[in-house]
Coordinates of C-alpha atoms in Angstrom, one line a residue:
X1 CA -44.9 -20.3 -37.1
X2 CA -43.2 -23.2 -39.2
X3 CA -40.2 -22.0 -39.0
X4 CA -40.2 -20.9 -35.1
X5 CA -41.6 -24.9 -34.4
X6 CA -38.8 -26.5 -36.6
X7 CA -36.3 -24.5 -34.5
X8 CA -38.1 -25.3 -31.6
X9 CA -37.6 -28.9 -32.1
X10 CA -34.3 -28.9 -33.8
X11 CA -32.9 -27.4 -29.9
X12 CA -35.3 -29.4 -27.9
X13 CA -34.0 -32.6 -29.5
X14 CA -30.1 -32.2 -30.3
X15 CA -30.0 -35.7 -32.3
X16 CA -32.5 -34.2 -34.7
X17 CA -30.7 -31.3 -35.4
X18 CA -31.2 -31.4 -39.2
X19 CA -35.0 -30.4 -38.8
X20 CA -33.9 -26.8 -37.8
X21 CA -31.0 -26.6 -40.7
X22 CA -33.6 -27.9 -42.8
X23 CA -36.5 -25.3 -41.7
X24 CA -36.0 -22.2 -44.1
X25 CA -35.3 -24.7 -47.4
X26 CA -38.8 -26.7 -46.3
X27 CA -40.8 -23.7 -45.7
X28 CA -39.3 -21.8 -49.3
X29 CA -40.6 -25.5 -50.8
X30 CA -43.7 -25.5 -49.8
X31 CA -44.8 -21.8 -50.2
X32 CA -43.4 -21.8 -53.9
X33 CA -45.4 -24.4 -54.4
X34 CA -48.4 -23.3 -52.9
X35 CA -48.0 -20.1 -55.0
X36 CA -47.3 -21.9 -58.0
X37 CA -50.6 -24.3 -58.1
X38 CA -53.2 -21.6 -56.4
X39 CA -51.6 -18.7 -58.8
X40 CA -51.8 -16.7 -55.7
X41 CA -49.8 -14.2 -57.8
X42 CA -52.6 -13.3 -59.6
X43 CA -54.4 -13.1 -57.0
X44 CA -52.0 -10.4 -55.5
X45 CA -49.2 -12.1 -53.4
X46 CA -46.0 -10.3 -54.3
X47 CA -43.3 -12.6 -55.2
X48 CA -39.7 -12.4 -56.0
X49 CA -40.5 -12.0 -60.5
X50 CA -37.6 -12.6 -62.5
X51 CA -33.9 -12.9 -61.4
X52 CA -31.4 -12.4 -63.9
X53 CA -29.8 -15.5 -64.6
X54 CA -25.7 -15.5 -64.8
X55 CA -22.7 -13.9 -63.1
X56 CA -22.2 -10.1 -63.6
X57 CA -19.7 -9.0 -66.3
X58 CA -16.3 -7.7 -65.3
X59 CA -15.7 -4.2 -64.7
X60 CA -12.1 -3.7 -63.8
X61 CA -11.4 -2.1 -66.8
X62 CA -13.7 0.9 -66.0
X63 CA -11.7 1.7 -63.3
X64 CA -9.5 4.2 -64.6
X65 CA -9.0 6.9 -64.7
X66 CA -11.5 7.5 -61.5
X67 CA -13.2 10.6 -63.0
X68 CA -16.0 11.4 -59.7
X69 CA -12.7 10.3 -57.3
X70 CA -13.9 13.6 -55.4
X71 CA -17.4 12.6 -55.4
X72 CA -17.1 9.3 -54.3
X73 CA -14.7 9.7 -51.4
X74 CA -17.0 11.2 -49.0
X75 CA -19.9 8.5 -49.4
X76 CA -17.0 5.6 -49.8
X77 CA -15.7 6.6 -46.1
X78 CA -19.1 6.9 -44.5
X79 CA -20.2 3.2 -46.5
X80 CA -17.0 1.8 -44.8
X81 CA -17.4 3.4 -41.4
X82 CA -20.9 2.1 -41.0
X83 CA -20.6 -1.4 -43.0
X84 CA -17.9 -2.0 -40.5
X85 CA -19.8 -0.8 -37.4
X86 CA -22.7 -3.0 -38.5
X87 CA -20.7 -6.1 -39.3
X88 CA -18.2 -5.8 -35.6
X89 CA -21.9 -5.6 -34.2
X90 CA -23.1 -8.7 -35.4
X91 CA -20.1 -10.7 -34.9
X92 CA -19.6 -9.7 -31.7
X93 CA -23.1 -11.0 -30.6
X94 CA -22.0 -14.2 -31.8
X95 CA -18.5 -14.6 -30.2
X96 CA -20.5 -14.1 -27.6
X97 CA -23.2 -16.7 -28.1
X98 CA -20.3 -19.2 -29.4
X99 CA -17.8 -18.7 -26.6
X100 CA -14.8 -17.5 -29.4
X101 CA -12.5 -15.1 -29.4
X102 CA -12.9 -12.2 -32.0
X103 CA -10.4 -10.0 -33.6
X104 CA -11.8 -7.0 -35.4
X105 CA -8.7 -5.8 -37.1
X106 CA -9.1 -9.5 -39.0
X107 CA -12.3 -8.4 -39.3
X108 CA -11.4 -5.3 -41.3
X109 CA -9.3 -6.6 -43.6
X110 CA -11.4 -9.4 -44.6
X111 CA -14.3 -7.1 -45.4
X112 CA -11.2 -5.0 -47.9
X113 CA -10.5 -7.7 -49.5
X114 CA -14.7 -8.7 -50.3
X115 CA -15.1 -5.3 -51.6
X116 CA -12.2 -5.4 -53.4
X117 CA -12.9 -9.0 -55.1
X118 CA -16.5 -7.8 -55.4
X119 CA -16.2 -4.3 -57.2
X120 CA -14.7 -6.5 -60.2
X121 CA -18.2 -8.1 -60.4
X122 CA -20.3 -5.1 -59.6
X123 CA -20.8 -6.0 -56.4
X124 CA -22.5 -3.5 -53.6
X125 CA -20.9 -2.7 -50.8
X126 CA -20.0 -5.8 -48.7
X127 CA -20.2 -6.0 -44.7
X128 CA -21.5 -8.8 -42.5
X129 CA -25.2 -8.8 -42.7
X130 CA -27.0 -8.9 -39.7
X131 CA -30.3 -11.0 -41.3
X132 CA -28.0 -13.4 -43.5
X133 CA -26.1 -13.7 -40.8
X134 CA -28.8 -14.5 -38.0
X135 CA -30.3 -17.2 -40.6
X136 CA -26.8 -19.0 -41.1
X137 CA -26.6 -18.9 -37.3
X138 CA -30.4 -19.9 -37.1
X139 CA -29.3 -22.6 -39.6
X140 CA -26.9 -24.2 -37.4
X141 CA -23.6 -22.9 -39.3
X142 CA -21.0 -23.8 -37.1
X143 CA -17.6 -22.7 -39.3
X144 CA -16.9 -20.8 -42.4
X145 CA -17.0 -23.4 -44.6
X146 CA -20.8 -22.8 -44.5
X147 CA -20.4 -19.2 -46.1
X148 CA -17.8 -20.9 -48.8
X149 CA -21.6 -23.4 -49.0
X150 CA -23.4 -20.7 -49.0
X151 CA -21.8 -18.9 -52.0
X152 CA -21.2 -21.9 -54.0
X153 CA -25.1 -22.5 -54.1
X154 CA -25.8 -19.3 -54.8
X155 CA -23.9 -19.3 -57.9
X156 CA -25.3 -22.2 -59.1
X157 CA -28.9 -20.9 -58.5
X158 CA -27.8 -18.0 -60.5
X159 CA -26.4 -20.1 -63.5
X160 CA -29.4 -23.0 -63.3
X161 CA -32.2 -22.1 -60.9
X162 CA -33.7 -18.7 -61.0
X163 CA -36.8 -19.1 -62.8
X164 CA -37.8 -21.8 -59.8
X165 CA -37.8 -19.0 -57.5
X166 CA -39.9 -16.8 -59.9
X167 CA -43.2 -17.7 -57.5
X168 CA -41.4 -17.4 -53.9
X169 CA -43.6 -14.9 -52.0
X170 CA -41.9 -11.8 -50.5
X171 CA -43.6 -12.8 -47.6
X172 CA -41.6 -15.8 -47.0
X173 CA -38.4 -14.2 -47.6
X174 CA -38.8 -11.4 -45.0
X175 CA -40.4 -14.3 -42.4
X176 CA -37.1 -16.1 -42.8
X177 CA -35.1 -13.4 -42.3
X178 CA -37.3 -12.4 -39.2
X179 CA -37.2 -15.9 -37.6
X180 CA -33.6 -15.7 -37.8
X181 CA -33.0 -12.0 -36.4
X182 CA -35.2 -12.7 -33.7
X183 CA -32.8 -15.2 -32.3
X184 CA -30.3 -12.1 -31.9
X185 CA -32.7 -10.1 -30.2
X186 CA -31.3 -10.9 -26.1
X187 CA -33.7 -9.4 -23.9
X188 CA -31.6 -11.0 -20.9
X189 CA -29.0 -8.0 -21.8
X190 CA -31.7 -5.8 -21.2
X191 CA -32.8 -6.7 -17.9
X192 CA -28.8 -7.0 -16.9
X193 CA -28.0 -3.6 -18.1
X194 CA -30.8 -2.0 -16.4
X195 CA -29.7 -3.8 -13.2
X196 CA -26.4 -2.6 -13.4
X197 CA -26.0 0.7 -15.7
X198 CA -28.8 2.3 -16.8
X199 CA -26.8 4.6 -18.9
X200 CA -26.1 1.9 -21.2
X201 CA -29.8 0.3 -20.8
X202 CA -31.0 3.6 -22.6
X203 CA -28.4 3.3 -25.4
X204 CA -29.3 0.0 -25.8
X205 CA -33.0 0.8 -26.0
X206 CA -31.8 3.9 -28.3
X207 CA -29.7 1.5 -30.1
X208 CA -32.7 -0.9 -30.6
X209 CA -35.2 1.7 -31.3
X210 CA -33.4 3.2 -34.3
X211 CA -32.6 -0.1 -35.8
X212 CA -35.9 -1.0 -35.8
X213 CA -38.1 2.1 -37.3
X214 CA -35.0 4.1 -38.8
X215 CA -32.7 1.4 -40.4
X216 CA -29.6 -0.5 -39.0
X217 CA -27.1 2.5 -40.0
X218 CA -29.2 4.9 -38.4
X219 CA -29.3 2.9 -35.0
X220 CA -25.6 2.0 -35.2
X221 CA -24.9 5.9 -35.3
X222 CA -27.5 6.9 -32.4
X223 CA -25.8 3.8 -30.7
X224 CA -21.8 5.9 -31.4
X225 CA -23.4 9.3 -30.6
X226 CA -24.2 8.2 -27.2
X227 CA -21.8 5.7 -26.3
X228 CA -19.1 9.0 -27.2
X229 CA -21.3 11.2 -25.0
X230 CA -21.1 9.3 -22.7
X231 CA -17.7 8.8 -22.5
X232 CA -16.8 12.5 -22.8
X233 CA -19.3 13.2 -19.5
X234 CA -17.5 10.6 -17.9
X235 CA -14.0 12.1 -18.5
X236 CA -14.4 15.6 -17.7
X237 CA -16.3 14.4 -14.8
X238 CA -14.3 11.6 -13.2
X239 CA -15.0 10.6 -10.2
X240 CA -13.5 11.8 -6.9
X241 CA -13.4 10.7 -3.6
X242 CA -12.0 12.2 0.1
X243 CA -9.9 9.2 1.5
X244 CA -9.9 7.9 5.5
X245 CA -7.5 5.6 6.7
X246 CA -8.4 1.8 7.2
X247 CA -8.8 1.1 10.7
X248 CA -5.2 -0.8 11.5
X249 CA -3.8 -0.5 8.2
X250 CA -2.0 2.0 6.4
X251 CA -4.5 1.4 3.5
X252 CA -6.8 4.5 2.9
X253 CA -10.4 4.3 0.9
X254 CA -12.7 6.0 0.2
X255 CA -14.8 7.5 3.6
X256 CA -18.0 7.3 1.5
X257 CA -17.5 3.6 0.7
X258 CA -16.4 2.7 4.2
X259 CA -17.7 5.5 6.5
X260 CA -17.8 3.1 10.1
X261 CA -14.0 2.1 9.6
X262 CA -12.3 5.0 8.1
X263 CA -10.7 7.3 10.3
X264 CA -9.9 11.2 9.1
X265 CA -7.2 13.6 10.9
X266 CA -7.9 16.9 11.6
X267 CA -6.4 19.8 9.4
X268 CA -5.8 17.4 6.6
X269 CA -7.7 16.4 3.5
X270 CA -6.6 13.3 1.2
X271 CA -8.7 13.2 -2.4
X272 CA -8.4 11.1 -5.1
X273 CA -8.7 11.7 -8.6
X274 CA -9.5 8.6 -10.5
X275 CA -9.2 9.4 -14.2
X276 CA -6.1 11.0 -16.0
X277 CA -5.8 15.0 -15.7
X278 CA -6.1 16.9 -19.2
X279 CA -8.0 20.2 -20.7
X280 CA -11.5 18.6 -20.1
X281 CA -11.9 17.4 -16.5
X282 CA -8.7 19.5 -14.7
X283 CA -11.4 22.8 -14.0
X284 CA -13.5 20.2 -12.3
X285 CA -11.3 18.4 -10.4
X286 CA -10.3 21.7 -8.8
X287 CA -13.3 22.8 -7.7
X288 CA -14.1 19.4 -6.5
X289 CA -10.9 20.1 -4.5
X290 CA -12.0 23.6 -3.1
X291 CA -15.3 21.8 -2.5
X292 CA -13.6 19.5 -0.1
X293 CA -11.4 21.8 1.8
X294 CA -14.7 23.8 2.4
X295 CA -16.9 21.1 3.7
X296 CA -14.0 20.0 5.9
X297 CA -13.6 23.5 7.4
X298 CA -17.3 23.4 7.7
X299 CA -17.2 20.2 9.6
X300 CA -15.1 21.6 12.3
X301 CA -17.4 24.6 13.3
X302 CA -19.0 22.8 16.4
X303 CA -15.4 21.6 17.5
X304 CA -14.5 25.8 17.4
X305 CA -17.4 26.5 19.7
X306 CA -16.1 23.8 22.0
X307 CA -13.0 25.7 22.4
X308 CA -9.3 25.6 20.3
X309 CA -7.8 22.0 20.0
X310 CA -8.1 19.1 17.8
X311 CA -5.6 20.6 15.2
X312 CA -3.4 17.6 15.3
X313 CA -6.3 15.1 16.6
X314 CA -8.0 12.3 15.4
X315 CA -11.3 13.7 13.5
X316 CA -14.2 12.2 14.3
X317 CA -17.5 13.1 13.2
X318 CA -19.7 15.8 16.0
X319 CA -22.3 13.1 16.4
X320 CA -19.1 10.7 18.2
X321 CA -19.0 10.7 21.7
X322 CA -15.4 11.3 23.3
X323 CA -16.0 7.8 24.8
X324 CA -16.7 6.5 21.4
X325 CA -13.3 8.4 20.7
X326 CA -11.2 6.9 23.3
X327 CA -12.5 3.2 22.3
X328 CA -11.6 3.2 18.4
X329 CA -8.3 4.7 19.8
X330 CA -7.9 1.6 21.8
X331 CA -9.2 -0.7 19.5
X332 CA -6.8 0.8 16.8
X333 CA -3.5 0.5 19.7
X334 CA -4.5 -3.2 20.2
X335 CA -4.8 -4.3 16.8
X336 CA -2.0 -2.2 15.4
X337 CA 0.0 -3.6 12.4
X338 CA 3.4 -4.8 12.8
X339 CA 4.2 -2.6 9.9
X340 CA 2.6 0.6 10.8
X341 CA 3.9 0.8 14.6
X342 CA 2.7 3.8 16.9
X343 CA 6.5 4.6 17.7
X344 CA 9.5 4.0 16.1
X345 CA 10.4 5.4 12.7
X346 CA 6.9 5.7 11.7
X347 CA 4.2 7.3 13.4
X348 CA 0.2 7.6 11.9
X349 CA -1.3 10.1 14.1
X350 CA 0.9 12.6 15.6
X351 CA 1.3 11.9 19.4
X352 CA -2.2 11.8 19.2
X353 CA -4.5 11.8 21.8
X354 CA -2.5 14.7 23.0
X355 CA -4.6 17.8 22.4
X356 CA -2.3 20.9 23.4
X357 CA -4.0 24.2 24.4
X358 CA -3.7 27.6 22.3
X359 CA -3.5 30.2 25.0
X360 CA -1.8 33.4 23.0
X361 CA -3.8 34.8 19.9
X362 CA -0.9 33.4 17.0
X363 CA -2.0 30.2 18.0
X364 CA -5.5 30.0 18.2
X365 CA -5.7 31.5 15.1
X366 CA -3.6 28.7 13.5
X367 CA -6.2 26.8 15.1
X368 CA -9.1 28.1 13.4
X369 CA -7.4 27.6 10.2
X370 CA -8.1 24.0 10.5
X371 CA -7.2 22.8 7.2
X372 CA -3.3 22.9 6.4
X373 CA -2.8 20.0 4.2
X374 CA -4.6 18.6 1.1
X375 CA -3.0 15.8 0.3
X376 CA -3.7 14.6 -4.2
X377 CA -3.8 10.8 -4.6
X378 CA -2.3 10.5 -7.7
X379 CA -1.9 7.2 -8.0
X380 CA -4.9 6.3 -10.4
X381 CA -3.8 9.3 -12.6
X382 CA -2.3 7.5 -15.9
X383 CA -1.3 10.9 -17.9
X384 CA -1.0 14.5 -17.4
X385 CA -1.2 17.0 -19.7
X386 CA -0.5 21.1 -20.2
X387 CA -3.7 22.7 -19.1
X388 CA -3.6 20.1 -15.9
X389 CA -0.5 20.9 -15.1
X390 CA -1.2 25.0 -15.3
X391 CA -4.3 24.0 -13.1
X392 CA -2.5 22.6 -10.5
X393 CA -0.1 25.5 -10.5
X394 CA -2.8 27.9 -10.0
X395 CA -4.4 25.4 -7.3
X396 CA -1.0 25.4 -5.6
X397 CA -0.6 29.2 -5.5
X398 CA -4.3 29.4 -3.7
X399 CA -3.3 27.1 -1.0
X400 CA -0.3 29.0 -0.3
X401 CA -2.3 32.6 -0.2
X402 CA -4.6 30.5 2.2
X403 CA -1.7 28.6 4.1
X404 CA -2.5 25.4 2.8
X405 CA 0.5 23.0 1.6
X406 CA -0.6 20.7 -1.3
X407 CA 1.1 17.5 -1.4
X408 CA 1.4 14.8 -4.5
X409 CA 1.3 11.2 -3.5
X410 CA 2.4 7.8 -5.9
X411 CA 2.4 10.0 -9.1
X412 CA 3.0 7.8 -12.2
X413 CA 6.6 8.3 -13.7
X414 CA 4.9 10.0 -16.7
X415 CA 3.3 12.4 -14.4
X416 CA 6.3 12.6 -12.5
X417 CA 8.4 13.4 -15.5
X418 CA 5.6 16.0 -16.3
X419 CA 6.1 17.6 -12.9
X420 CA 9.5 17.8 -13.0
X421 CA 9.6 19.3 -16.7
X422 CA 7.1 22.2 -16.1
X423 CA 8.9 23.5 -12.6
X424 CA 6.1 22.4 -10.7
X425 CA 7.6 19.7 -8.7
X426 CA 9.7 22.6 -7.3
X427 CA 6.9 24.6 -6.8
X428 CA 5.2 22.3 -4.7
X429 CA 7.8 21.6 -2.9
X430 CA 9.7 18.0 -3.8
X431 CA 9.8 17.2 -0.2
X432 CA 5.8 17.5 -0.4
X433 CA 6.0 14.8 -3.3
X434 CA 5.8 11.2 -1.9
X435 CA 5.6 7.8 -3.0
X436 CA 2.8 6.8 -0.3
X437 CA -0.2 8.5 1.1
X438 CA 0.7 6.8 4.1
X439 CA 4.2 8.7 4.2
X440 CA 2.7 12.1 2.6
X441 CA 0.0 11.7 6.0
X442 CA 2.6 10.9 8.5
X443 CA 5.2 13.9 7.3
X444 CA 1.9 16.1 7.3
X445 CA 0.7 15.1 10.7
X446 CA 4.6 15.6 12.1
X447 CA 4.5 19.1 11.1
X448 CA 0.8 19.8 12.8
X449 CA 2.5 18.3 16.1
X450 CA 5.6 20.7 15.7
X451 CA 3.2 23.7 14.5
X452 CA 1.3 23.2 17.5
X453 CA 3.9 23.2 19.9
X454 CA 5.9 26.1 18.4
X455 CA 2.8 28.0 17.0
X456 CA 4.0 27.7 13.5
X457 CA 2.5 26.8 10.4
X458 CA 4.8 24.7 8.2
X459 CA 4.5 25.0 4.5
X460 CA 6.3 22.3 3.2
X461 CA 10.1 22.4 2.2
X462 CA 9.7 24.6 -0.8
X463 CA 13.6 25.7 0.3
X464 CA 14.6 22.2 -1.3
X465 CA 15.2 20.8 2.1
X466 CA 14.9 17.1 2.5
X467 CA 12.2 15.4 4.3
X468 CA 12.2 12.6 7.2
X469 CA 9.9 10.8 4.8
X470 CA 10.0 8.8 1.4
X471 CA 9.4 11.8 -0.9
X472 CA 10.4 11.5 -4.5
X473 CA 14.1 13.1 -5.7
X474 CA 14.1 13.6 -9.6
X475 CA 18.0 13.1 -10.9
X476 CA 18.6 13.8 -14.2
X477 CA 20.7 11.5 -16.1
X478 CA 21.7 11.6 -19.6
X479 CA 19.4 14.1 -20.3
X480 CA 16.3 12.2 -19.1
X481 CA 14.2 12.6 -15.9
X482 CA 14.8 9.2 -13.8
X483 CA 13.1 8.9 -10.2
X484 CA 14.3 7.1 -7.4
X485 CA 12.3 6.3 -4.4

């Protein structure tokens, strides 16, 4: 309670700031003394006993020839892995109390070299404790000269003062130490972590948990365990999303995240993958692909009843009225961006609003197809590996046996490069490869206007032909893959 009120003050009134610094070395004082003239230890108050006065000897010598080297590896790495974790844990909380910056690989070798100076003494293992720490911080330490303090008064406590803190109470030692942790304990995180992830709310409570009952090793390593799970979940599950067109724009997003403003064109599909592709996540990005080409074809069953048409038309959802239709149309003419024009060069929507009529049986059957285009946003894909790239093979093989062309858009140059070493640009087609989702949509929605005129169903230029849009053209100079756009 003393110690909690001195704090209390030493904050409340910033001129008097000595009262806090001065808290733990009052309250040790007193309760010595208490101990001293009640003989409380006789009484049965543990206290601190005897502390062996002077330095410990030198044992550099005993170094070699390291005789257990084989035994004491294993334990050495694990007392470094966690004496690190625990110290980067602490000093992190206190950047971020103190507003500095923090570099951990400084960190690192500053806790080397204390080991190192400290095994010639006998030293234990050395890491930044989180109590000694939390009552230097409690203290009002504001810079490391207070640990060069700190270890100069130690050492001369060692060589002159240890029998005065023969009768200081055990009980005094851990209420220092937990008046000083308890200043590190930030409930606000909690709430804010709960607010906003509650994945990491339960490995903080984990986290805090373990600490607590278990020991501060033990939390630390529940606190890794999950933080890695949760990081492996998240990669071989990444997220995906089916993408709409911006209303005006040539910007597409998410149709989830903007459903009223999004507009989707039948027999196409645009998904994104937002991760990289390798071994763990490319099986589930393509099912999440198949998913989408069957919820798409799914969404078109009410249109079939109504009769063929709509292959090259605007989608819009069943519960849309064709009024409803005709206005966003409108709305989209008038506000149309200088950049994106309905004619010229560039087209968005194939000659749109026209919706031709399938009378012979080749035709309506391309109709009720639907889907004849995915298009992959590749754009947030960083890195590509084998097993992806034998994944999108395979996925590119099933489109075709289902006359589905699958086109890349904005692949990274390393994916690129990736693509164009494994065949499978070729494959795909490299006129189905484009810089721009807005040029892979308007090459896809040219070919649904020309498939429904002429009844057929274009695949893509897997002939190497070129394309009237801004595909991608690998060129190979010097021995190493360049792109130009």
């Amino acid at each position: 309670v003393v110690l909690v009120v001195l704090r209390y003050l030493g904050r409340r009134y910033p001129n008097k700031e000595w009262i806090r610094a001065t808290g733990p070395l009052f309250v040790s004082s007193l309760s010595i003394l208490v101990t001293y003239l009640g003989d409380l230890s006789e009484k049965g108050l543990p206290i601190v006993g005897t502390i062996p006065r002077g330095f410990p000897s030198c044992t550099a010598k005993s170094w070699f020839p390291l005789t257990h080297f084989g035994d004491l590896i294993g334990p050495a790495l694990g007392i470094a892995v966690v004496g690190f974790m625990e110290s980067i844990a602490v000093a992190k909380q206190l950047a971020s109390r103190h507003k500095y910056d923090l570099d951990s690989s400084t960190e690192l070798i500053g806790l080397g070299m204390a080991n190192l100076a400290g095994a010639i003494f006998q030293s234990y293992p050395v890491t930044g404790s989180l109590s000694r720490s939390a009552v230097n911080d409690d203290a009002g330490a504001k810079s490391r000269v207070s640990g060069i303090v700190t270890a100069t008064l130690v050492g001369l406590v060692l060589l002159f003062l240890t029998s005065v803190f023969f009768y200081m109470p055990l009980s005094v030692l851990a209420a220092i130490v937990i008046s000083g942790v308890s200043a590190l304990f930030d409930y606000g995180e909690a709430i804010y972590l709960w607010s906003v992830h509650k994945f990491d709310f339960f490995v903080w409570c984990a986290a805090f948990l373990g600490t607590m009952f278990l020991g501060v090793e033990i939390g630390l390593a529940i606190a890794v365990v999950l933080s890695l799970g949760i990081v492996l979940f998240e990669s071989a599950y990444p997220h995906t999303a089916v993408l709409g067109r911006l209303l005006g724009t040539s910007t597409y997003r998410s149709v989830q995240q903007y459903p009223d403003v999004t507009e989707r064109y039948d027999g196409i599909v645009i998904v994104r993958v937002d991760a990289p592709l390798f071994f763990a996540n490319a099986q589930h990005v393509r099912e999440k692909m198949w998913e989408y080409v069957d919820k798409e074809e799914e969404r078109f069953h009410p249109q079939q009843q109504r009769g063929a048409g709509g292959a090259t038309g605007l989608n819009v959802d069943a519960s849309s009225t064709e009024r409803e239709h005709e206005e966003k149309i409108d709305d989209f003419e008038d506000n149309q961006d200088p950049l994106v024009p309905v004619q010229g060069r560039r087209r968005c929507r194939s000659d749109i609003t026209t919706q031709p009529s399938f009378s012979d049986a080749t035709n309506s059957s391309d109709c009720e197809r639907k889907i004849q285009f995915i298009i992959l946003d590749l754009s947030p894909v960083a890195r590509i590996d084998t097993t992806a790239l034998h994944i999108l093979s395979d996925m590119n093989d099933s489109f075709i046996a289902r006359d589905v062309t699958m086109c890349l858009s904005n692949p990274t140059k390393i994916v690129m490069q990736r693509l164009i070493a494994s065949g499978l640009d070729k494959d795909i087609g490299r006129g189905n490869i484009f810089v721009d989702t807005h040029y892979a949509v308007e090459s896809c929605l040219e070919k649904l206007a020309q498939s429904s005129v002429s009844g057929e169903i274009f695949q893509g230029e897997r002939d190497g032909l070129s394309s009237t849009s801004s595909s991608i053209e690998p060129v190979d100079v010097d021995g190493n893959y360049h792109l130009l756009l």
